[in-house]
Amino acid sequence: MFRFKINVSAYKKLLARAFVIGILAALFTTAPLQTAFAQAAPTLGTAQSFAVLGGSTVTNTGPTIVVGNLGVSPGTAVTGFPPGTVTGGTIHAADAVALQAQADTTAAYVDLAGRACDTTFGVPTDLVGMTLVPGVYCFSSSASLTGALTLDGGGNADAVWIFKVGSTLITGSNSSILLINSAQQCNDFWQIGSSATLGTGTKFVGNILALTSISLLTNTTISGRALARNGAVTMDTNAVSFAACVAPPVTPIPPTIGKAFSPATIAAGGTSTLTLTLNNANDTVASLNAPLVDNLPTGVLVAPTPNASNSCGGTVMADAGSSSVTLTGGAIPANGSCTVNVQVTAPNAGNFINSLGAGDLKTDKGNNTAPAVATLTVTTPVPTPSPTPTPSPTPTPTPSPTPIPSPTPTPTPRPSPSPTPTPIPAVAPTLTKAFSPATINMGATSLLTLTLHNSGGTIDRLTAPLVDQFPLDIIVSGNASNSCGGVVTAIKGSSKVILTGGSIPAHGSCTVSVVVTTTDCDGPHVNTVPAGALQTDHGHNPVAAVATVTIVNPPGTITPRVFKTFVPTAIKPNGVSTLIIYLINHATVATPLTAPLVDNLPVGVVIFGNASTTCGGTLTAVKGSSKITLTGGSIPANSQCKITVSVTASALGQFLNRLGLGTLHTTTGTNAVGTVSTLTVSNSAGTPPKVVKAFNPVTINSGGTSNLTITLTNPNSTPAILTAPFTDVFPSGIIVSRGASTTCGGTLTALAGSSQITLTGGSIPANGSCKITLSIAATPTCKGVRTNILVYGVLQTNKGANTVQESASITVN
């Protein structure tokens, strides 16, 4: 018995000594000076374009920003978008794209799990304070991080870190991963055996591939990816952008195309020059790999003398009397543009809309993603009356003398009746518009001109305000001019121009011009004034006026940008609006601020309270003061952060809040473009309206149809009157089918085959709602998920504008 006890005691001592040795070995190997073998990054395949990918669901709370694709498979549910937004990618819910991304994620997960360990942590380990060189780090159980972890690349931009965690990864609040000496975020991989939870305010760098779930707590940011194989990805006010050192899926940048007629109005039988402008924002030329064909609208022909010219190379075919213009071959210069010019004519009067659809311009850098539209207005020449010939006098013969008769009484003359004037038929006015130049650099200006035409013989008088609501990110930059009379309202920093009153001369035209610029967002911007917007005593414009301005990012531009807005844009005296300032970073690395960012509010506007920021640093916004200051902080790579402050004003009026160029100082430079936003204080302001939309059914076949319902809701006790046209532009491949109607009043324009609808005028009932319903169709070539987005501010009423972005998706098989 005694001998048995001695053996047990010795055995326990041996185990204890082995355990101590194991601990010491684990601790000794946590910070190796170098790794024995260089590792290669795993291939992510199609998962590379995803910032977030869930297995069962993807859920979100708050204004999360996802840069890149977001998807779920085999689950189907994606919730919380909005208020979350997806930019630089698309939501893929249980479609073929998400399915393949999950398959590629699984392959990468298996690859990582099979890598040989360079360093093994045998017990649960907190990585705080460590500096790790490239290698494969294995954790027998769990890993945690309660502070900063540094990854040292040793000057090698291709260095790779692989963390193989047996069970869970948990980070504490405000933890971070720092990269030094050429380390890149794309080469940091975490293979998690169960689930990962990133604590509040964590700044995580790397790609998480978890077997089960990934939870991002409030204000956590990821520069990398959150890829969950079987479980959910849960987010709450986060910023997630796929690793920027991997070429993003949108590279190369697809070309854009614009078009214009000059002049935009001609008499029947006259000529106009059609100009196609091809734009390329890449650092190398974009070569056409298919003919670009512009089919002219019926009634418009190539002029007898085409005078075709071309700076794109290739061959232009534009035969006199034909109805198409074709460019075969050629190339668009790097970071530049080229043009095709052809003279055209039309024998008869009318408004002719000439369109090039998305995908018509095919190059080795991709295809154009937005259409190009221009309108040619043809008027009937006023006939010149022929002079009436003067009859030759007839000789009068000399009469023979006759006896003088007795005088006859002279009858009283009767007045001859005046001829009844022939009534002049009323002729409806027409409207055209154009940007000059049609392609500008980010932050540059373009002159927008609206031309009002009257082919009738009497003056046309405007009977209602003419409103041109600009597309998102286009604002008034300079002064407005007007030859129509009346009053033009074009407030600097606002997103619309209004002509109130005025008239169009008989057999003539007049113009409204305003200088505009962009606050952000490169690419084509389609500006539409719908049919019926120009109201006169002789009718309204029967055809929409459409013009496109294309914004290009100058080559090599990585300087930061700033954009601001009030939500809502109109309040009652002493009401509250939220000022949101977005700081935007296009660089591939995070961009720290190098000087305080100061926003001095306009006189009369003060801070109400509730200030916050997702940019880090220190935000100073004292209640009752008129100054907002952000000191320190950083803008995530290829992403944005924001400052949010509640403000108020007691006096009536319009208050312009400006941030000039050069106010945002960062390690990549200063903002080259300023930003302006206007807060209106009015007794008529109310609670902003809301907009909701839905497709039914949500899955159709190519060529099939679905019913689209848009519901406008007004929470105020008086009607909300639309003050600008409400336009819904559909995603590519979705068009109007039939049966458009509205219970909102006003004029609904929904032309079969078009890709947008517009409601002009109308109102939303007090404490109620109204609807727009129509049937939409998917074109025969349309496939995949199409997301239809209504951005904040698209619904403009006398109670304010909608403050929340709304979207609905439809799957086309």
Short mmCIF file of N, CA, C and O in Angstrom, two decimals, residues 299-381:
data_model
loop_
_atom_site.label_atom_id
_atom_site.label_comp_id
_atom_site.label_asym_id
_atom_site.label_seq_id
_atom_site.Cartn_x
_atom_site.Cartn_y
_atom_site.Cartn_z
N GLY A 299 -36.63 59.12 -87.29
CA GLY A 299 -36.85 60.50 -87.69
C GLY A 299 -35.59 61.32 -87.74
O GLY A 299 -35.61 62.46 -88.24
N VAL A 300 -34.48 60.78 -87.23
CA VAL A 300 -33.18 61.47 -87.28
C VAL A 300 -32.24 60.66 -88.17
O VAL A 300 -32.15 59.44 -88.03
N LEU A 301 -31.56 61.34 -89.07
CA LEU A 301 -30.69 60.69 -90.04
C LEU A 301 -29.32 61.37 -90.07
O LEU A 301 -29.19 62.54 -89.68
N VAL A 302 -28.33 60.64 -90.56
CA VAL A 302 -27.05 61.25 -90.82
C VAL A 302 -27.24 62.27 -91.95
O VAL A 302 -27.91 62.00 -92.95
N ALA A 303 -26.68 63.46 -91.78
CA ALA A 303 -26.89 64.55 -92.73
C ALA A 303 -26.29 64.21 -94.09
O ALA A 303 -25.38 63.38 -94.19
N PRO A 304 -26.78 64.88 -95.16
CA PRO A 304 -26.22 64.64 -96.50
C PRO A 304 -24.71 64.85 -96.55
O PRO A 304 -24.01 64.18 -97.29
N THR A 305 -24.22 65.79 -95.76
CA THR A 305 -22.76 65.96 -95.61
C THR A 305 -22.41 65.62 -94.16
O THR A 305 -22.53 66.47 -93.27
N PRO A 306 -22.00 64.39 -93.87
CA PRO A 306 -21.84 63.95 -92.47
C PRO A 306 -20.75 64.69 -91.71
O PRO A 306 -20.85 64.87 -90.50
N ASN A 307 -19.66 65.09 -92.43
CA ASN A 307 -18.51 65.74 -91.76
C ASN A 307 -18.07 64.95 -90.52
O ASN A 307 -17.82 65.52 -89.46
N ALA A 308 -17.99 63.63 -90.66
CA ALA A 308 -17.61 62.78 -89.53
C ALA A 308 -16.15 63.00 -89.15
O ALA A 308 -15.28 63.12 -90.03
N SER A 309 -15.89 63.08 -87.86
CA SER A 309 -14.52 63.18 -87.36
C SER A 309 -14.39 62.29 -86.13
O SER A 309 -15.37 61.95 -85.48
N ASN A 310 -13.14 61.94 -85.79
CA ASN A 310 -12.93 60.91 -84.78
C ASN A 310 -11.53 61.05 -84.21
O ASN A 310 -10.56 61.05 -84.96
N SER A 311 -11.43 61.17 -82.86
CA SER A 311 -10.11 61.23 -82.23
C SER A 311 -9.79 59.94 -81.48
O SER A 311 -8.83 59.89 -80.72
N CYS A 312 -10.61 58.90 -81.69
CA CYS A 312 -10.43 57.64 -80.97
C CYS A 312 -9.65 56.60 -81.76
O CYS A 312 -9.40 55.51 -81.25
N GLY A 313 -9.30 56.92 -83.01
CA GLY A 313 -8.72 55.90 -83.86
C GLY A 313 -9.80 54.98 -84.38
O GLY A 313 -11.00 55.27 -84.27
N GLY A 314 -9.42 53.88 -84.98
CA GLY A 314 -10.44 52.98 -85.53
C GLY A 314 -11.11 53.59 -86.75
O GLY A 314 -10.60 54.53 -87.38
N THR A 315 -12.29 53.07 -87.08
CA THR A 315 -13.01 53.50 -88.27
C THR A 315 -14.42 53.91 -87.90
O THR A 315 -15.13 53.18 -87.21
N VAL A 316 -14.83 55.09 -88.37
CA VAL A 316 -16.20 55.56 -88.16
C VAL A 316 -17.00 55.36 -89.43
O VAL A 316 -16.56 55.76 -90.52
N MET A 317 -18.17 54.72 -89.31
CA MET A 317 -19.08 54.55 -90.44
C MET A 317 -20.33 55.37 -90.16
O MET A 317 -21.05 55.13 -89.18
N ALA A 318 -20.58 56.37 -91.01
CA ALA A 318 -21.74 57.24 -90.87
C ALA A 318 -22.14 57.69 -92.27
O ALA A 318 -21.79 58.78 -92.73
N ASP A 319 -22.88 56.83 -92.97
CA ASP A 319 -23.26 57.12 -94.36
C ASP A 319 -24.40 58.12 -94.39
O ASP A 319 -25.34 58.06 -93.58
N ALA A 320 -24.32 59.06 -95.33
CA ALA A 320 -25.37 60.06 -95.49
C ALA A 320 -26.73 59.38 -95.67
O ALA A 320 -26.86 58.44 -96.46
N GLY A 321 -27.72 59.84 -94.91
CA GLY A 321 -29.07 59.28 -95.02
C GLY A 321 -29.29 58.04 -94.18
O GLY A 321 -30.43 57.57 -94.08
N SER A 322 -28.24 57.49 -93.56
CA SER A 322 -28.41 56.29 -92.72
C SER A 322 -28.89 56.70 -91.34
O SER A 322 -28.92 57.88 -90.98
N SER A 323 -29.26 55.69 -90.53
CA SER A 323 -29.82 55.97 -89.21
C SER A 323 -28.94 55.43 -88.09
O SER A 323 -29.42 55.16 -87.00
N SER A 324 -27.65 55.26 -88.34
CA SER A 324 -26.75 54.78 -87.29
C SER A 324 -25.34 55.31 -87.51
O SER A 324 -24.96 55.65 -88.64
N VAL A 325 -24.60 55.36 -86.40
CA VAL A 325 -23.19 55.75 -86.41
C VAL A 325 -22.42 54.65 -85.72
O VAL A 325 -22.78 54.24 -84.61
N THR A 326 -21.36 54.14 -86.35
CA THR A 326 -20.61 53.00 -85.81
C THR A 326 -19.13 53.32 -85.74
O THR A 326 -18.55 53.80 -86.71
N LEU A 327 -18.53 53.06 -84.58
CA LEU A 327 -17.09 53.15 -84.40
C LEU A 327 -16.56 51.74 -84.23
O LEU A 327 -16.93 51.03 -83.29
N THR A 328 -15.66 51.33 -85.11
CA THR A 328 -15.06 49.99 -85.05
C THR A 328 -13.58 50.14 -84.74
O THR A 328 -12.86 50.86 -85.44
N GLY A 329 -13.14 49.45 -83.69
CA GLY A 329 -11.76 49.56 -83.29
C GLY A 329 -11.50 50.86 -82.56
O GLY A 329 -12.42 51.57 -82.12
N GLY A 330 -10.22 51.18 -82.41
CA GLY A 330 -9.86 52.41 -81.72
C GLY A 330 -9.60 52.19 -80.24
O GLY A 330 -9.76 51.08 -79.71
N ALA A 331 -9.21 53.24 -79.56
CA ALA A 331 -8.87 53.16 -78.14
C ALA A 331 -9.07 54.52 -77.50
O ALA A 331 -8.99 55.56 -78.16
N ILE A 332 -9.33 54.50 -76.17
CA ILE A 332 -9.49 55.72 -75.40
C ILE A 332 -8.18 55.96 -74.65
O ILE A 332 -7.67 55.05 -73.98
N PRO A 333 -7.61 57.16 -74.72
CA PRO A 333 -6.32 57.39 -74.08
C PRO A 333 -6.37 57.15 -72.57
O PRO A 333 -7.43 57.27 -71.94
N ALA A 334 -5.21 56.83 -71.99
CA ALA A 334 -5.12 56.65 -70.54
C ALA A 334 -5.47 57.96 -69.84
O ALA A 334 -5.03 59.03 -70.25
N ASN A 335 -6.29 57.84 -68.81
CA ASN A 335 -6.71 59.01 -68.02
C ASN A 335 -7.17 60.15 -68.92
O ASN A 335 -6.87 61.32 -68.68
N GLY A 336 -7.92 59.81 -69.95
CA GLY A 336 -8.37 60.83 -70.89
C GLY A 336 -9.65 60.45 -71.58
O GLY A 336 -10.41 59.58 -71.14
N SER A 337 -9.90 61.12 -72.70
CA SER A 337 -11.12 60.88 -73.45
C SER A 337 -10.88 61.11 -74.93
O SER A 337 -9.84 61.66 -75.33
N CYS A 338 -11.81 60.66 -75.74
CA CYS A 338 -11.77 60.91 -77.18
C CYS A 338 -13.21 61.09 -77.66
O CYS A 338 -14.16 60.78 -76.93
N THR A 339 -13.38 61.62 -78.87
CA THR A 339 -14.72 61.94 -79.35
C THR A 339 -14.96 61.43 -80.76
O THR A 339 -14.02 61.25 -81.55
N VAL A 340 -16.25 61.22 -81.05
CA VAL A 340 -16.74 60.93 -82.40
C VAL A 340 -17.79 61.99 -82.71
O VAL A 340 -18.73 62.18 -81.93
N ASN A 341 -17.63 62.70 -83.84
CA ASN A 341 -18.55 63.77 -84.22
C ASN A 341 -19.16 63.48 -85.57
O ASN A 341 -18.44 63.15 -86.53
N VAL A 342 -20.47 63.64 -85.68
CA VAL A 342 -21.19 63.41 -86.94
C VAL A 342 -22.33 64.41 -87.02
O VAL A 342 -23.05 64.62 -86.03
N GLN A 343 -22.53 65.00 -88.21
CA GLN A 343 -23.68 65.89 -88.39
C GLN A 343 -24.92 65.07 -88.74
O GLN A 343 -24.86 64.13 -89.54
N VAL A 344 -26.04 65.44 -88.11
CA VAL A 344 -27.30 64.74 -88.33
C VAL A 344 -28.38 65.75 -88.68
O VAL A 344 -28.22 66.98 -88.48
N THR A 345 -29.50 65.26 -89.18
CA THR A 345 -30.62 66.12 -89.55
C THR A 345 -31.93 65.41 -89.26
O THR A 345 -31.94 64.20 -88.97
N ALA A 346 -33.02 66.15 -89.33
CA ALA A 346 -34.36 65.59 -89.14
C ALA A 346 -35.33 66.40 -90.00
O ALA A 346 -35.35 67.63 -89.90
N PRO A 347 -36.11 65.74 -90.84
CA PRO A 347 -37.00 66.49 -91.75
C PRO A 347 -38.27 67.01 -91.07
O PRO A 347 -38.90 67.93 -91.58
N ASN A 348 -38.64 66.42 -89.93
CA ASN A 348 -39.91 66.78 -89.30
C ASN A 348 -39.69 67.24 -87.86
O ASN A 348 -38.70 66.88 -87.21
N ALA A 349 -40.66 68.02 -87.35
CA ALA A 349 -40.57 68.55 -86.00
C ALA A 349 -40.81 67.46 -84.97
O ALA A 349 -41.47 66.45 -85.24
N GLY A 350 -40.27 67.65 -83.77
CA GLY A 350 -40.47 66.71 -82.68
C GLY A 350 -39.31 66.75 -81.71
O GLY A 350 -38.33 67.47 -81.91
N ASN A 351 -39.43 65.97 -80.65
CA ASN A 351 -38.36 65.78 -79.67
C ASN A 351 -37.82 64.37 -79.84
O ASN A 351 -38.56 63.40 -79.71
N PHE A 352 -36.54 64.25 -80.12
CA PHE A 352 -35.94 62.96 -80.44
C PHE A 352 -34.89 62.62 -79.38
O PHE A 352 -33.90 63.33 -79.23
N ILE A 353 -35.14 61.53 -78.63
CA ILE A 353 -34.24 61.10 -77.55
C ILE A 353 -33.30 60.03 -78.10
O ILE A 353 -33.75 58.97 -78.57
N ASN A 354 -32.02 60.30 -78.04
CA ASN A 354 -31.00 59.40 -78.56
C ASN A 354 -30.28 58.76 -77.37
O ASN A 354 -29.71 59.47 -76.55
N SER A 355 -30.31 57.44 -77.27
CA SER A 355 -29.75 56.74 -76.11
C SER A 355 -28.72 55.70 -76.54
O SER A 355 -28.88 55.03 -77.57
N LEU A 356 -27.67 55.60 -75.75
CA LEU A 356 -26.75 54.46 -75.78
C LEU A 356 -26.89 53.76 -74.44
O LEU A 356 -26.73 54.39 -73.39
N GLY A 357 -27.23 52.49 -74.46
CA GLY A 357 -27.50 51.77 -73.22
C GLY A 357 -26.24 51.37 -72.48
O GLY A 357 -25.13 51.42 -73.01
N ALA A 358 -26.43 50.99 -71.21
CA ALA A 358 -25.33 50.43 -70.43
C ALA A 358 -24.81 49.18 -71.13
O ALA A 358 -25.58 48.35 -71.58
N GLY A 359 -23.49 49.07 -71.26
CA GLY A 359 -22.88 47.92 -71.91
C GLY A 359 -22.65 48.07 -73.40
O GLY A 359 -22.06 47.19 -74.03
N ASP A 360 -23.09 49.20 -73.98
CA ASP A 360 -22.90 49.38 -75.43
C ASP A 360 -21.45 49.67 -75.79
O ASP A 360 -20.99 49.35 -76.89
N LEU A 361 -20.70 50.32 -74.87
CA LEU A 361 -19.29 50.59 -75.09
C LEU A 361 -18.48 49.47 -74.46
O LEU A 361 -18.39 49.36 -73.25
N LYS A 362 -17.91 48.62 -75.30
CA LYS A 362 -17.18 47.43 -74.82
C LYS A 362 -15.69 47.63 -75.05
O LYS A 362 -15.25 47.87 -76.17
N THR A 363 -14.91 47.51 -73.94
CA THR A 363 -13.47 47.66 -74.03
C THR A 363 -12.78 46.59 -73.20
O THR A 363 -13.43 45.85 -72.46
N ASP A 364 -11.46 46.54 -73.33
CA ASP A 364 -10.70 45.58 -72.51
C ASP A 364 -10.63 45.99 -71.05
O ASP A 364 -10.14 45.25 -70.21
N LYS A 365 -11.16 47.16 -70.71
CA LYS A 365 -11.25 47.60 -69.32
C LYS A 365 -12.67 47.44 -68.78
O LYS A 365 -12.98 47.89 -67.68
N GLY A 366 -13.53 46.81 -69.55
CA GLY A 366 -14.91 46.64 -69.13
C GLY A 366 -15.85 47.46 -70.01
O GLY A 366 -15.44 48.09 -70.99
N ASN A 367 -17.13 47.44 -69.64
CA ASN A 367 -18.17 48.12 -70.41
C ASN A 367 -18.74 49.28 -69.60
O ASN A 367 -18.69 49.27 -68.36
N ASN A 368 -19.31 50.26 -70.30
CA ASN A 368 -19.96 51.37 -69.58
C ASN A 368 -21.12 50.86 -68.75
O ASN A 368 -21.90 50.01 -69.19
N THR A 369 -21.24 51.35 -67.53
CA THR A 369 -22.28 50.87 -66.61
C THR A 369 -23.49 51.77 -66.57
O THR A 369 -24.49 51.42 -65.94
N ALA A 370 -23.41 52.95 -67.20
CA ALA A 370 -24.54 53.88 -67.19
C ALA A 370 -24.85 54.30 -68.62
O ALA A 370 -23.94 54.39 -69.47
N PRO A 371 -26.11 54.56 -68.93
CA PRO A 371 -26.46 54.97 -70.29
C PRO A 371 -26.01 56.39 -70.58
O PRO A 371 -25.69 57.17 -69.68
N ALA A 372 -25.99 56.73 -71.87
CA ALA A 372 -25.75 58.10 -72.32
C ALA A 372 -26.98 58.54 -73.09
O ALA A 372 -27.45 57.82 -73.98
N VAL A 373 -27.52 59.70 -72.73
CA VAL A 373 -28.78 60.16 -73.32
C VAL A 373 -28.64 61.62 -73.73
O VAL A 373 -28.05 62.43 -73.01
N ALA A 374 -29.17 61.96 -74.91
CA ALA A 374 -29.22 63.35 -75.36
C ALA A 374 -30.51 63.55 -76.14
O ALA A 374 -31.02 62.61 -76.78
N THR A 375 -31.05 64.76 -76.11
CA THR A 375 -32.31 65.06 -76.78
C THR A 375 -32.08 66.11 -77.86
O THR A 375 -31.45 67.16 -77.60
N LEU A 376 -32.58 65.85 -79.07
CA LEU A 376 -32.56 66.81 -80.17
C LEU A 376 -33.99 67.31 -80.38
O LEU A 376 -34.90 66.51 -80.63
N THR A 377 -34.18 68.61 -80.26
CA THR A 377 -35.50 69.21 -80.49
C THR A 377 -35.53 69.83 -81.87
O THR A 377 -34.65 70.63 -82.22
N VAL A 378 -36.54 69.46 -82.66
CA VAL A 378 -36.68 69.96 -84.03
C VAL A 378 -37.99 70.74 -84.11
O VAL A 378 -39.05 70.22 -83.77
N THR A 379 -37.89 71.99 -84.53
CA THR A 379 -39.06 72.86 -84.61
C THR A 379 -39.50 73.04 -86.05
O THR A 379 -38.72 72.84 -86.99
N THR A 380 -40.76 73.40 -86.23
CA THR A 380 -41.30 73.68 -87.56
C THR A 380 -40.95 75.11 -87.95
O THR A 380 -41.27 76.05 -87.19
N PRO A 381 -40.32 75.34 -89.11
CA PRO A 381 -39.99 76.72 -89.49
C PRO A 381 -41.26 77.55 -89.67
O PRO A 381 -42.29 77.05 -90.12
#
